[in-house]
mmCIF file of C-alpha atoms in Angstrom:
data_model
loop_
_atom_site.group_PDB
_atom_site.id
_atom_site.type_symbol
_atom_site.label_atom_id
_atom_site.label_comp_id
_atom_site.label_asym_id
_atom_site.label_seq_id
_atom_site.Cartn_x
_atom_site.Cartn_y
_atom_site.Cartn_z
ATOM 1 C CA UNK W 20 82.387 -11.746 -153.666
ATOM 2 C CA UNK W 21 84.450 -13.121 -156.541
ATOM 3 C CA UNK W 22 87.417 -13.537 -154.242
ATOM 4 C CA UNK W 23 85.257 -15.532 -151.813
ATOM 5 C CA UNK W 24 83.943 -17.840 -154.557
ATOM 6 C CA UNK W 25 87.491 -18.471 -155.764
ATOM 7 C CA UNK W 26 88.605 -19.420 -152.250
ATOM 8 C CA UNK W 27 85.789 -21.928 -151.965
ATOM 9 C CA UNK W 28 86.789 -23.462 -155.298
ATOM 10 C CA UNK W 29 90.394 -23.816 -154.156
ATOM 11 C CA UNK W 30 89.237 -25.350 -150.893
ATOM 12 C CA UNK W 31 87.097 -27.917 -152.739
ATOM 13 C CA UNK W 32 89.963 -28.754 -155.078
ATOM 14 C CA UNK W 33 92.474 -29.241 -152.293
ATOM 15 C CA UNK W 34 89.970 -31.269 -150.298
ATOM 16 C CA UNK W 35 89.481 -33.591 -153.305
ATOM 17 C CA UNK W 36 93.214 -34.048 -153.713
ATOM 18 C CA UNK W 37 93.626 -34.654 -150.024
ATOM 19 C CA UNK W 38 90.848 -37.244 -150.154
ATOM 20 C CA UNK W 39 92.567 -39.027 -153.009
ATOM 21 C CA UNK W 40 95.885 -39.041 -151.149
ATOM 22 C CA UNK W 41 94.040 -40.562 -148.223
ATOM 23 C CA UNK W 42 92.908 -43.354 -150.556
ATOM 24 C CA UNK W 43 96.539 -44.205 -151.197
ATOM 25 C CA UNK W 44 97.205 -44.356 -147.472
ATOM 26 C CA UNK W 45 94.098 -46.476 -147.056
ATOM 27 C CA UNK W 46 95.359 -48.891 -149.677
ATOM 28 C CA UNK W 47 98.631 -49.186 -147.794
ATOM 29 C CA UNK W 48 96.722 -50.107 -144.672
ATOM 30 C CA UNK W 49 94.675 -52.717 -146.492
ATOM 31 C CA UNK W 50 97.824 -54.298 -147.879
ATOM 32 C CA UNK W 51 99.240 -54.719 -144.384
ATOM 33 C CA UNK W 52 96.283 -56.963 -143.550
ATOM 34 C CA UNK W 53 96.539 -58.875 -146.850
ATOM 35 C CA UNK W 54 93.328 -57.338 -148.197
ATOM 36 C CA UNK W 55 94.848 -57.077 -151.641
ATOM 37 C CA UNK W 56 91.643 -57.014 -153.676
ATOM 38 C CA UNK W 57 90.217 -54.138 -151.626
ATOM 39 C CA UNK W 58 93.571 -52.354 -151.779
ATOM 40 C CA UNK W 59 93.599 -52.639 -155.587
ATOM 41 C CA UNK W 60 90.075 -51.196 -155.845
ATOM 42 C CA UNK W 61 91.100 -48.262 -153.663
ATOM 43 C CA UNK W 62 94.312 -47.655 -155.625
ATOM 44 C CA UNK W 63 92.525 -47.835 -158.955
ATOM 45 C CA UNK W 64 90.228 -45.027 -157.838
ATOM 46 C CA UNK W 65 93.173 -42.923 -156.668
ATOM 47 C CA UNK W 66 95.195 -43.474 -159.866
ATOM 48 C CA UNK W 67 92.334 -42.784 -162.256
ATOM 49 C CA UNK W 68 90.597 -39.863 -160.555
ATOM 50 C CA UNK W 69 92.901 -37.205 -161.893
ATOM 51 C CA UNK W 70 92.859 -35.587 -158.458
ATOM 52 C CA UNK W 71 95.614 -37.504 -156.644
ATOM 53 C CA UNK W 72 98.385 -35.065 -155.834
ATOM 54 C CA UNK W 73 101.181 -37.485 -154.984
ATOM 55 C CA UNK W 74 101.183 -39.746 -158.029
ATOM 56 C CA UNK W 75 104.704 -40.970 -157.278
ATOM 57 C CA UNK W 76 103.458 -42.376 -153.976
ATOM 58 C CA UNK W 77 100.384 -43.880 -155.637
ATOM 59 C CA UNK W 78 102.417 -45.728 -158.265
ATOM 60 C CA UNK W 79 104.971 -46.805 -155.672
ATOM 61 C CA UNK W 80 102.213 -48.370 -153.580
ATOM 62 C CA UNK W 81 100.733 -49.934 -156.705
ATOM 63 C CA UNK W 82 104.127 -51.482 -157.508
ATOM 64 C CA UNK W 83 104.422 -52.824 -153.956
ATOM 65 C CA UNK W 84 100.958 -54.351 -154.257
ATOM 66 C CA UNK W 85 101.818 -56.131 -157.498
ATOM 67 C CA UNK W 86 105.058 -57.273 -155.871
ATOM 68 C CA UNK W 87 103.214 -58.909 -152.991
ATOM 69 C CA UNK W 88 100.893 -60.641 -155.437
ATOM 70 C CA UNK W 89 103.612 -62.206 -157.592
ATOM 71 C CA UNK W 90 105.855 -63.029 -154.627
ATOM 72 C CA UNK W 91 102.945 -64.900 -153.040
ATOM 73 C CA UNK W 92 102.824 -67.175 -156.105
ATOM 74 C CA UNK W 93 106.597 -67.534 -156.173
ATOM 75 C CA UNK W 94 106.615 -68.585 -152.535
ATOM 76 C CA UNK W 95 104.122 -71.310 -153.380
ATOM 77 C CA UNK W 96 106.503 -72.691 -155.976
ATOM 78 C CA UNK W 97 109.373 -72.571 -153.480
ATOM 79 C CA UNK W 98 107.229 -74.563 -151.051
ATOM 80 C CA UNK W 99 106.404 -77.089 -153.815
ATOM 81 C CA UNK W 100 102.769 -76.019 -153.817
ATOM 82 C CA UNK W 101 100.611 -75.377 -156.908
ATOM 83 C CA UNK W 102 101.088 -71.838 -158.156
ATOM 84 C CA UNK W 103 99.204 -69.670 -160.611
ATOM 85 C CA UNK W 104 101.887 -68.997 -163.225
ATOM 86 C CA UNK W 105 99.662 -66.584 -165.144
ATOM 87 C CA UNK W 106 99.084 -64.547 -162.006
ATOM 88 C CA UNK W 107 102.820 -64.570 -161.260
ATOM 89 C CA UNK W 108 103.782 -63.413 -164.739
ATOM 90 C CA UNK W 109 101.119 -60.725 -165.093
ATOM 91 C CA UNK W 110 101.823 -59.192 -161.701
ATOM 92 C CA UNK W 111 105.576 -59.266 -162.313
ATOM 93 C CA UNK W 112 105.184 -57.212 -165.485
ATOM 94 C CA UNK W 113 102.701 -54.883 -163.774
ATOM 95 C CA UNK W 114 105.064 -54.376 -160.835
ATOM 96 C CA UNK W 115 107.990 -53.380 -163.033
ATOM 97 C CA UNK W 116 105.752 -51.054 -165.035
ATOM 98 C CA UNK W 117 104.385 -49.421 -161.878
ATOM 99 C CA UNK W 118 107.857 -48.682 -160.510
ATOM 100 C CA UNK W 119 108.830 -47.081 -163.814
ATOM 101 C CA UNK W 120 105.697 -44.893 -163.692
ATOM 102 C CA UNK W 121 106.509 -43.998 -160.097
ATOM 103 C CA UNK W 122 109.941 -42.876 -161.236
ATOM 104 C CA UNK W 123 108.437 -40.636 -163.920
ATOM 105 C CA UNK W 124 106.518 -38.713 -161.215
ATOM 106 C CA UNK W 125 109.184 -38.944 -158.516
ATOM 107 C CA UNK W 126 110.864 -35.558 -158.933
ATOM 108 C CA UNK W 127 112.391 -35.722 -155.442
ATOM 109 C CA UNK W 128 113.616 -39.273 -156.053
ATOM 110 C CA UNK W 129 112.049 -40.433 -152.806
ATOM 111 C CA UNK W 130 111.430 -43.972 -154.065
ATOM 112 C CA UNK W 131 114.234 -44.340 -156.597
ATOM 113 C CA UNK W 132 116.710 -46.260 -154.451
ATOM 114 C CA UNK W 133 114.151 -48.791 -153.191
ATOM 115 C CA UNK W 134 112.625 -49.395 -156.575
ATOM 116 C CA UNK W 135 115.975 -49.535 -158.305
ATOM 117 C CA UNK W 136 117.040 -52.398 -156.064
ATOM 118 C CA UNK W 137 113.701 -54.103 -156.635
ATOM 119 C CA UNK W 138 113.983 -53.866 -160.408
ATOM 120 C CA UNK W 139 117.515 -55.281 -160.338
ATOM 121 C CA UNK W 140 116.284 -58.316 -158.394
ATOM 122 C CA UNK W 141 113.107 -58.748 -160.397
ATOM 123 C CA UNK W 142 114.917 -58.908 -163.730
ATOM 124 C CA UNK W 143 115.930 -62.435 -162.736
ATOM 125 C CA UNK W 144 112.267 -63.317 -162.239
ATOM 126 C CA UNK W 145 111.664 -62.629 -165.928
ATOM 127 C CA UNK W 146 113.667 -65.788 -166.587
ATOM 128 C CA UNK W 147 111.295 -67.681 -164.321
ATOM 129 C CA UNK W 148 108.406 -66.259 -166.313
ATOM 130 C CA UNK W 149 110.034 -67.462 -169.524
ATOM 131 C CA UNK W 150 110.570 -70.940 -168.117
ATOM 132 C CA UNK W 151 107.028 -71.227 -166.734
ATOM 133 C CA UNK W 152 105.511 -70.120 -170.040
ATOM 134 C CA UNK W 153 107.760 -72.371 -172.117
ATOM 135 C CA UNK W 154 106.879 -75.407 -170.006
ATOM 136 C CA UNK W 155 103.197 -74.534 -170.427
ATOM 137 C CA UNK W 156 103.715 -74.300 -174.219
ATOM 138 C CA UNK W 157 102.888 -70.601 -174.105
ATOM 139 C CA UNK W 158 105.728 -69.807 -176.474
ATOM 140 C CA UNK W 159 104.519 -66.288 -177.189
ATOM 141 C CA UNK W 160 104.599 -65.577 -173.461
ATOM 142 C CA UNK W 161 108.009 -67.226 -173.141
ATOM 143 C CA UNK W 162 109.422 -65.070 -175.927
ATOM 144 C CA UNK W 163 107.984 -61.951 -174.286
ATOM 145 C CA UNK W 164 109.742 -62.800 -171.016
ATOM 146 C CA UNK W 165 113.124 -63.529 -172.606
ATOM 147 C CA UNK W 166 112.863 -60.432 -174.774
ATOM 148 C CA UNK W 167 111.981 -58.361 -171.688
ATOM 149 C CA UNK W 168 115.116 -59.658 -169.956
ATOM 150 C CA UNK W 169 117.308 -58.862 -172.955
ATOM 151 C CA UNK W 170 115.887 -55.363 -173.452
ATOM 152 C CA UNK W 171 115.721 -54.567 -169.736
ATOM 153 C CA UNK W 172 118.349 -51.772 -169.767
ATOM 154 C CA UNK W 173 116.609 -49.950 -172.611
ATOM 155 C CA UNK W 174 113.123 -50.195 -171.121
ATOM 156 C CA UNK W 175 113.830 -49.498 -167.444
ATOM 157 C CA UNK W 176 115.292 -46.039 -166.893
ATOM 158 C CA UNK W 177 115.743 -46.594 -163.182
ATOM 159 C CA UNK W 178 118.509 -49.127 -163.769
ATOM 160 C CA UNK W 179 119.586 -48.346 -167.332
ATOM 161 C CA UNK W 180 123.066 -47.153 -166.337
ATOM 162 C CA UNK W 181 123.666 -49.659 -163.560
ATOM 163 C CA UNK W 182 126.763 -51.831 -164.261
ATOM 164 C CA UNK W 183 125.037 -54.836 -162.676
ATOM 165 C CA UNK W 184 122.338 -54.571 -165.341
ATOM 166 C CA UNK W 185 124.629 -53.717 -168.223
ATOM 167 C CA UNK W 186 126.895 -56.665 -167.388
ATOM 168 C CA UNK W 187 124.537 -59.157 -165.799
ATOM 169 C CA UNK W 188 126.433 -62.193 -164.551
ATOM 170 C CA UNK W 189 123.426 -64.177 -163.310
ATOM 171 C CA UNK W 190 122.542 -65.309 -166.832
ATOM 172 C CA UNK W 191 124.501 -65.458 -170.059
ATOM 173 C CA UNK W 192 122.998 -62.907 -172.446
ATOM 174 C CA UNK W 193 123.788 -65.095 -175.445
ATOM 175 C CA UNK W 194 122.067 -68.071 -173.833
ATOM 176 C CA UNK W 195 118.944 -66.008 -173.105
ATOM 177 C CA UNK W 196 118.975 -64.856 -176.732
ATOM 178 C CA UNK W 197 118.992 -68.525 -177.761
ATOM 179 C CA UNK W 198 115.948 -69.145 -175.543
ATOM 180 C CA UNK W 199 114.204 -66.179 -177.159
ATOM 181 C CA UNK W 200 115.021 -67.455 -180.649
ATOM 182 C CA UNK W 201 113.776 -70.953 -179.793
ATOM 183 C CA UNK W 202 110.562 -69.695 -178.152
ATOM 184 C CA UNK W 203 109.743 -67.506 -181.148
ATOM 185 C CA UNK W 204 110.320 -70.427 -183.524
ATOM 186 C CA UNK W 205 108.258 -72.855 -181.442
ATOM 187 C CA UNK W 206 105.439 -70.321 -181.370
ATOM 188 C CA UNK W 207 105.700 -69.832 -185.169
ATOM 189 C CA UNK W 208 106.438 -66.171 -184.487
ATOM 190 C CA UNK W 209 108.882 -66.130 -187.372
ATOM 191 C CA UNK W 210 109.315 -62.356 -187.440
ATOM 192 C CA UNK W 211 110.874 -62.480 -183.966
ATOM 193 C CA UNK W 212 113.167 -65.477 -184.503
ATOM 194 C CA UNK W 213 115.869 -63.115 -185.737
ATOM 195 C CA UNK W 214 115.325 -60.270 -183.238
ATOM 196 C CA UNK W 215 118.182 -61.461 -181.031
ATOM 197 C CA UNK W 216 119.854 -63.656 -183.648
ATOM 198 C CA UNK W 217 123.380 -62.252 -183.395
ATOM 199 C CA UNK W 218 123.560 -62.769 -179.628
ATOM 200 C CA UNK W 219 122.054 -66.256 -180.017
ATOM 201 C CA UNK W 220 124.696 -67.205 -182.587
ATOM 202 C CA UNK W 221 127.345 -66.282 -180.016
ATOM 203 C CA UNK W 222 126.023 -68.999 -177.699
ATOM 204 C CA UNK W 223 128.503 -71.628 -178.846
ATOM 205 C CA UNK W 224 126.725 -74.561 -177.222
ATOM 206 C CA UNK W 225 123.646 -74.129 -179.432
ATOM 207 C CA UNK W 226 125.024 -72.092 -182.345
ATOM 208 C CA UNK W 227 124.316 -74.935 -184.774
ATOM 209 C CA UNK W 228 120.700 -75.102 -183.590
ATOM 210 C CA UNK W 229 120.329 -71.336 -183.963
ATOM 211 C CA UNK W 230 121.631 -71.481 -187.526
ATOM 212 C CA UNK W 231 119.127 -74.207 -188.366
ATOM 213 C CA UNK W 232 116.257 -72.283 -186.746
ATOM 214 C CA UNK W 233 117.159 -69.228 -188.789
ATOM 215 C CA UNK W 234 117.331 -71.144 -192.065
ATOM 216 C CA UNK W 235 114.111 -73.083 -191.475
ATOM 217 C CA UNK W 236 112.384 -69.830 -190.536
ATOM 218 C CA UNK W 237 113.422 -68.258 -193.829
ATOM 219 C CA UNK W 238 112.022 -71.259 -195.698
ATOM 220 C CA UNK W 239 108.791 -71.062 -193.684
ATOM 221 C CA UNK W 240 108.500 -67.436 -194.734
ATOM 222 C CA UNK W 241 109.182 -68.390 -198.353
ATOM 223 C CA UNK W 242 112.281 -66.187 -198.513
ATOM 224 C CA UNK W 243 114.560 -68.356 -200.625
ATOM 225 C CA UNK W 244 116.911 -65.512 -201.519
ATOM 226 C CA UNK W 245 117.625 -64.794 -197.852
ATOM 227 C CA UNK W 246 117.945 -68.531 -197.214
ATOM 228 C CA UNK W 247 120.664 -68.787 -199.860
ATOM 229 C CA UNK W 248 122.515 -65.750 -198.456
ATOM 230 C CA UNK W 249 122.308 -67.061 -194.884
ATOM 231 C CA UNK W 250 123.379 -70.546 -195.997
ATOM 232 C CA UNK W 251 126.470 -69.059 -197.635
ATOM 233 C CA UNK W 252 127.237 -67.223 -194.405
ATOM 234 C CA UNK W 253 126.958 -70.358 -192.276
ATOM 235 C CA UNK W 254 128.370 -72.942 -194.694
ATOM 236 C CA UNK W 255 132.021 -72.567 -193.743
ATOM 237 C CA UNK W 256 131.323 -73.845 -190.217
ATOM 238 C CA UNK W 257 128.548 -76.371 -190.898
ATOM 239 C CA UNK W 258 128.901 -79.160 -193.451
ATOM 240 C CA UNK W 259 125.190 -79.940 -193.300
ATOM 241 C CA UNK W 260 124.291 -76.431 -194.418
ATOM 242 C CA UNK W 261 126.935 -76.518 -197.147
ATOM 243 C CA UNK W 262 125.535 -79.811 -198.447
ATOM 244 C CA UNK W 263 121.979 -78.489 -198.391
ATOM 245 C CA UNK W 264 122.989 -75.430 -200.379
ATOM 246 C CA UNK W 265 124.876 -77.548 -202.891
ATOM 247 C CA UNK W 266 121.836 -79.830 -203.174
ATOM 248 C CA UNK W 267 119.691 -76.754 -203.821
ATOM 249 C CA UNK W 268 121.989 -75.657 -206.647
ATOM 250 C CA UNK W 269 121.986 -79.188 -208.049
ATOM 251 C CA UNK W 270 118.194 -79.322 -208.000
ATOM 252 C CA UNK W 271 118.107 -76.002 -209.831
ATOM 253 C CA UNK W 272 120.785 -77.306 -212.226
ATOM 254 C CA UNK W 273 122.796 -74.207 -211.395
ATOM 255 C CA UNK W 274 126.339 -75.594 -211.584
ATOM 256 C CA UNK W 275 127.787 -72.133 -212.084
ATOM 257 C CA UNK W 276 126.390 -70.903 -208.778
ATOM 258 C CA UNK W 277 127.534 -74.085 -207.029
ATOM 259 C CA UNK W 278 131.060 -73.672 -208.354
ATOM 260 C CA UNK W 279 131.118 -69.989 -207.426
ATOM 261 C CA UNK W 280 130.003 -70.884 -203.897
ATOM 262 C CA UNK W 281 132.683 -73.571 -203.494
ATOM 263 C CA UNK W 282 135.401 -71.317 -204.893
ATOM 264 C CA UNK W 283 134.389 -68.473 -202.582
ATOM 265 C CA UNK W 284 134.772 -70.754 -199.570
ATOM 266 C CA UNK W 285 138.202 -71.883 -200.744
ATOM 267 C CA UNK W 286 139.290 -68.303 -201.425
ATOM 268 C CA UNK W 287 138.389 -67.385 -197.855
ATOM 269 C CA UNK W 288 140.213 -70.360 -196.345
ATOM 270 C CA UNK W 289 141.961 -72.990 -198.509
ATOM 271 C CA UNK W 290 142.385 -75.166 -195.414
ATOM 272 C CA UNK W 291 138.723 -75.214 -194.477
ATOM 273 C CA UNK W 292 137.396 -78.783 -194.620
ATOM 274 C CA UNK W 293 133.932 -77.675 -195.752
ATOM 275 C CA UNK W 294 135.392 -75.513 -198.507
ATOM 276 C CA UNK W 295 137.373 -78.456 -199.875
ATOM 277 C CA UNK W 296 134.470 -80.830 -199.457
ATOM 278 C CA UNK W 297 132.138 -78.427 -201.273
ATOM 279 C CA UNK W 298 134.500 -78.110 -204.232
ATOM 280 C CA UNK W 299 134.716 -81.884 -204.346
ATOM 281 C CA UNK W 300 130.935 -82.208 -204.373
ATOM 282 C CA UNK W 301 130.610 -79.717 -207.244
ATOM 283 C CA UNK W 302 133.208 -81.509 -209.362
ATOM 284 C CA UNK W 303 131.649 -84.867 -208.465
ATOM 285 C CA UNK W 304 128.292 -83.575 -209.710
ATOM 286 C CA UNK W 305 129.965 -82.686 -212.988
ATOM 287 C CA UNK W 306 131.333 -86.282 -213.153
ATOM 288 C CA UNK W 307 134.882 -84.976 -212.852
ATOM 289 C CA UNK W 308 135.804 -87.688 -210.382
ATOM 290 C CA UNK W 309 139.567 -87.571 -210.686
ATOM 291 C CA UNK W 310 139.513 -83.772 -210.213
ATOM 292 C CA UNK W 311 137.159 -84.079 -207.239
ATOM 293 C CA UNK W 312 139.263 -86.715 -205.454
ATOM 294 C CA UNK W 313 142.017 -84.449 -204.031
ATOM 295 C CA UNK W 314 139.440 -82.107 -202.516
ATOM 296 C CA UNK W 315 137.781 -84.969 -200.641
ATOM 297 C CA UNK W 316 141.226 -86.207 -199.585
ATOM 298 C CA UNK W 317 142.146 -82.753 -198.313
ATOM 299 C CA UNK W 318 138.875 -82.488 -196.412
ATOM 300 C CA UNK W 319 139.493 -85.873 -194.763
ATOM 301 C CA UNK W 320 143.051 -84.848 -193.963
ATOM 302 C CA UNK W 321 141.718 -81.754 -192.174
ATOM 303 C CA UNK W 322 139.163 -83.822 -190.236
ATOM 304 C CA UNK W 323 140.075 -87.472 -189.760
ATOM 305 C CA UNK W 324 136.505 -88.243 -188.592
ATOM 306 C CA UNK W 325 134.782 -86.765 -191.659
ATOM 307 C CA UNK W 326 133.102 -89.956 -192.897
ATOM 308 C CA UNK W 327 131.406 -88.378 -195.924
ATOM 309 C CA UNK W 328 134.732 -87.152 -197.256
ATOM 310 C CA UNK W 329 136.260 -90.641 -197.085
ATOM 311 C CA UNK W 330 133.177 -92.220 -198.611
ATOM 312 C CA UNK W 331 133.037 -89.790 -201.525
ATOM 313 C CA UNK W 332 136.762 -90.203 -202.146
ATOM 314 C CA UNK W 333 136.209 -93.949 -202.416
ATOM 315 C CA UNK W 334 133.288 -93.484 -204.805
ATOM 316 C CA UNK W 335 135.402 -91.169 -206.980
ATOM 317 C CA UNK W 336 137.992 -93.941 -207.342
ATOM 318 C CA UNK W 337 135.361 -96.570 -208.135
ATOM 319 C CA UNK W 338 133.667 -94.311 -210.689
ATOM 320 C CA UNK W 339 136.977 -93.668 -212.436
ATOM 321 C CA UNK W 340 137.632 -97.390 -212.602
ATOM 322 C CA UNK W 341 134.090 -98.067 -213.782
ATOM 323 C CA UNK W 342 134.445 -95.444 -216.514
ATOM 324 C CA UNK W 343 137.610 -97.055 -217.836
ATOM 325 C CA UNK W 344 135.933 -100.461 -217.787
ATOM 326 C CA UNK W 345 132.979 -99.110 -219.765
ATOM 327 C CA UNK W 346 135.309 -97.724 -222.408
ATOM 328 C CA UNK W 347 137.067 -101.073 -222.770
ATOM 329 C CA UNK W 348 133.822 -102.629 -224.003
ATOM 330 C CA UNK W 349 133.594 -100.043 -226.761
ATOM 331 C CA UNK W 350 137.032 -100.832 -228.175
ATOM 332 C CA UNK W 351 138.664 -103.696 -230.028
ATOM 333 C CA UNK W 352 141.863 -104.303 -228.103
ATOM 334 C CA UNK W 353 144.704 -106.766 -228.310
ATOM 335 C CA UNK W 354 145.322 -108.865 -225.223
ATOM 336 C CA UNK W 355 148.285 -106.770 -224.059
ATOM 337 C CA UNK W 356 146.295 -103.576 -224.453
ATOM 338 C CA UNK W 357 143.279 -105.143 -222.760
ATOM 339 C CA UNK W 358 145.340 -106.347 -219.805
ATOM 340 C CA UNK W 359 146.848 -102.883 -219.441
ATOM 341 C CA UNK W 360 143.421 -101.232 -219.317
ATOM 342 C CA UNK W 361 142.070 -103.841 -216.874
ATOM 343 C CA UNK W 362 145.079 -103.171 -214.638
ATOM 344 C CA UNK W 363 144.068 -99.490 -214.563
ATOM 345 C CA UNK W 364 140.552 -100.465 -213.531
ATOM 346 C CA UNK W 365 141.874 -102.653 -210.729
ATOM 347 C CA UNK W 366 144.284 -99.931 -209.620
ATOM 348 C CA UNK W 367 141.423 -97.449 -209.237
ATOM 349 C CA UNK W 368 139.306 -99.909 -207.241
ATOM 350 C CA UNK W 369 142.306 -100.821 -205.111
ATOM 351 C CA UNK W 370 142.831 -97.107 -204.468
ATOM 352 C CA UNK W 371 139.238 -96.910 -203.219
ATOM 353 C CA UNK W 372 139.758 -99.641 -200.599
ATOM 354 C CA UNK W 373 141.462 -97.566 -197.831
ATOM 355 C CA UNK W 374 138.778 -94.902 -198.051
ATOM 356 C CA UNK W 375 135.967 -97.409 -197.513
ATOM 357 C CA UNK W 376 137.955 -99.145 -194.779
ATOM 358 C CA UNK W 377 138.171 -95.793 -193.021
ATOM 359 C CA UNK W 378 134.386 -95.480 -193.267
ATOM 360 C CA UNK W 379 134.149 -98.980 -191.795
ATOM 361 C CA UNK W 380 136.403 -97.997 -188.899
ATOM 362 C CA UNK W 381 134.403 -94.828 -188.218
ATOM 363 C CA UNK W 382 130.992 -96.478 -188.604
ATOM 364 C CA UNK W 383 131.485 -100.143 -187.653
ATOM 365 C CA UNK W 384 127.804 -100.579 -186.808
ATOM 366 C CA UNK W 385 126.664 -99.245 -190.179
ATOM 367 C CA UNK W 386 127.766 -101.975 -192.644
ATOM 368 C CA UNK W 387 125.105 -100.977 -195.173
ATOM 369 C CA UNK W 388 127.296 -97.920 -195.779
ATOM 370 C CA UNK W 389 130.568 -99.713 -196.596
ATOM 371 C CA UNK W 390 130.104 -103.487 -197.018
ATOM 372 C CA UNK W 391 128.596 -103.368 -200.498
ATOM 373 C CA UNK W 392 131.254 -100.934 -201.694
ATOM 374 C CA UNK W 393 134.088 -103.078 -200.343
ATOM 375 C CA UNK W 394 132.509 -106.230 -201.792
ATOM 376 C CA UNK W 395 132.652 -104.601 -205.250
ATOM 377 C CA UNK W 396 136.259 -103.560 -204.703
ATOM 378 C CA UNK W 397 137.270 -107.103 -203.745
ATOM 379 C CA UNK W 398 135.290 -108.600 -206.626
ATOM 380 C CA UNK W 399 137.155 -106.409 -209.098
ATOM 381 C CA UNK W 400 140.552 -107.030 -207.517
ATOM 382 C CA UNK W 401 139.904 -110.754 -207.224
ATOM 383 C CA UNK W 402 140.243 -110.991 -203.425
ATOM 384 C CA UNK W 403 137.731 -113.772 -202.834
ATOM 385 C CA UNK W 404 138.181 -114.196 -199.083
ATOM 386 C CA UNK W 405 137.628 -110.503 -198.419
ATOM 387 C CA UNK W 406 134.663 -110.466 -200.777
ATOM 388 C CA UNK W 407 133.124 -113.367 -198.818
ATOM 389 C CA UNK W 408 133.687 -111.474 -195.573
ATOM 390 C CA UNK W 409 131.702 -108.537 -196.938
ATOM 391 C CA UNK W 410 128.949 -110.964 -197.947
ATOM 392 C CA UNK W 411 128.719 -112.001 -194.304
ATOM 393 C CA UNK W 412 128.165 -108.407 -193.235
ATOM 394 C CA UNK W 413 125.579 -107.887 -195.955
ATOM 395 C CA UNK W 414 123.647 -111.017 -194.962
ATOM 396 C CA UNK W 415 123.491 -109.722 -191.391
ATOM 397 C CA UNK W 416 122.113 -106.422 -192.642
ATOM 398 C CA UNK W 417 119.563 -108.212 -194.826
ATOM 399 C CA UNK W 418 118.635 -110.491 -191.934
ATOM 400 C CA UNK W 419 118.028 -107.538 -189.643
ATOM 401 C CA UNK W 420 115.954 -105.865 -192.334
ATOM 402 C CA UNK W 421 113.796 -108.965 -192.813
ATOM 403 C CA UNK W 422 113.412 -109.272 -189.043
ATOM 404 C CA UNK W 423 112.239 -105.656 -188.829
ATOM 405 C CA UNK W 424 109.725 -106.234 -191.599
ATOM 406 C CA UNK W 425 108.492 -109.367 -189.872
ATOM 407 C CA UNK W 426 108.102 -107.516 -186.584
ATOM 408 C CA UNK W 427 106.175 -104.734 -188.305
ATOM 409 C CA UNK W 428 103.830 -107.234 -189.950
ATOM 410 C CA UNK W 429 103.425 -109.126 -186.685
ATOM 411 C CA UNK W 430 102.680 -105.864 -184.835
#
């Protein structure tokens, strides 16, 4: 009797499993006639019953269903028809997940080859998902897509060891990392801005942008200490960052830290233009103009287009001359002594002229930067014609300024 009852129980159990396997087959049939909603309902029952025997088959069919759903949307885009980007993205993720689950049950590896090829192709579609989400200002979704592309080998066992995945040539990994960094920043997801930072910094075309995103993110998070450390790291290749860090030290009246920073850059590379420029800025801030001058000159020598270096060199010369002139007024000098000191003043201003002329040559459309400085030089050296020429430039600048004000009032 007990043996008979047991046989009935086994029969019921096997019948239930067989019925569930039939549901999977039924879902396959429904998919062939594009009855996707009904197929999903049938598959959901089979996957969640706990009685389906061939779970590898069930998840394989589920993956194929999701594939048809996202490909349908992709085909719309290819035909320049409106597509449901949310539906595309969600089904793409679900498809990849289903194939991975299929693989976990697929002891005989019946579906591995097919699904491996699918996953390799569908990795590219993650970039589409990132682009669609970014254009829709869904930056969180865009980051998720780019991150999924970057971490694909780690999260998809089917293709983890495939050379085509490890060394993808369709997209530049460093460029995708930049997209991920940018999407995280745009979405104010500051914790993820640095997730792929090192790869993003290797994307030379946007390395400067990546550095700025990193630094601004640290400030947004209120992490000044990390901002200082990162600024030091980036300063040797970005004059803007070096200047910002020096400005920070100046604001904090921390000349010692500023000098240490400049010296560390010079110790690393004495021929680095930013290192020399930074040392010049520190000495300039300490009003050591004559000491600062050679560092600005060296920086300009290393980069003949470095306008700030030329400008600051010129200001150093003018400030030295001005300082001598101020001291003259504090002394009682004989004419010969006076003339000698005035000659020194003129020499310093004359020395400033080529630096400001270089600024003029580099920024001809920006006379407000150099015309006033050159006018002062020519006033001190007594070159009236050249001084009048600078007045002409300054009047044009003033005229444009008045015109802008007038337009603003009129608007």
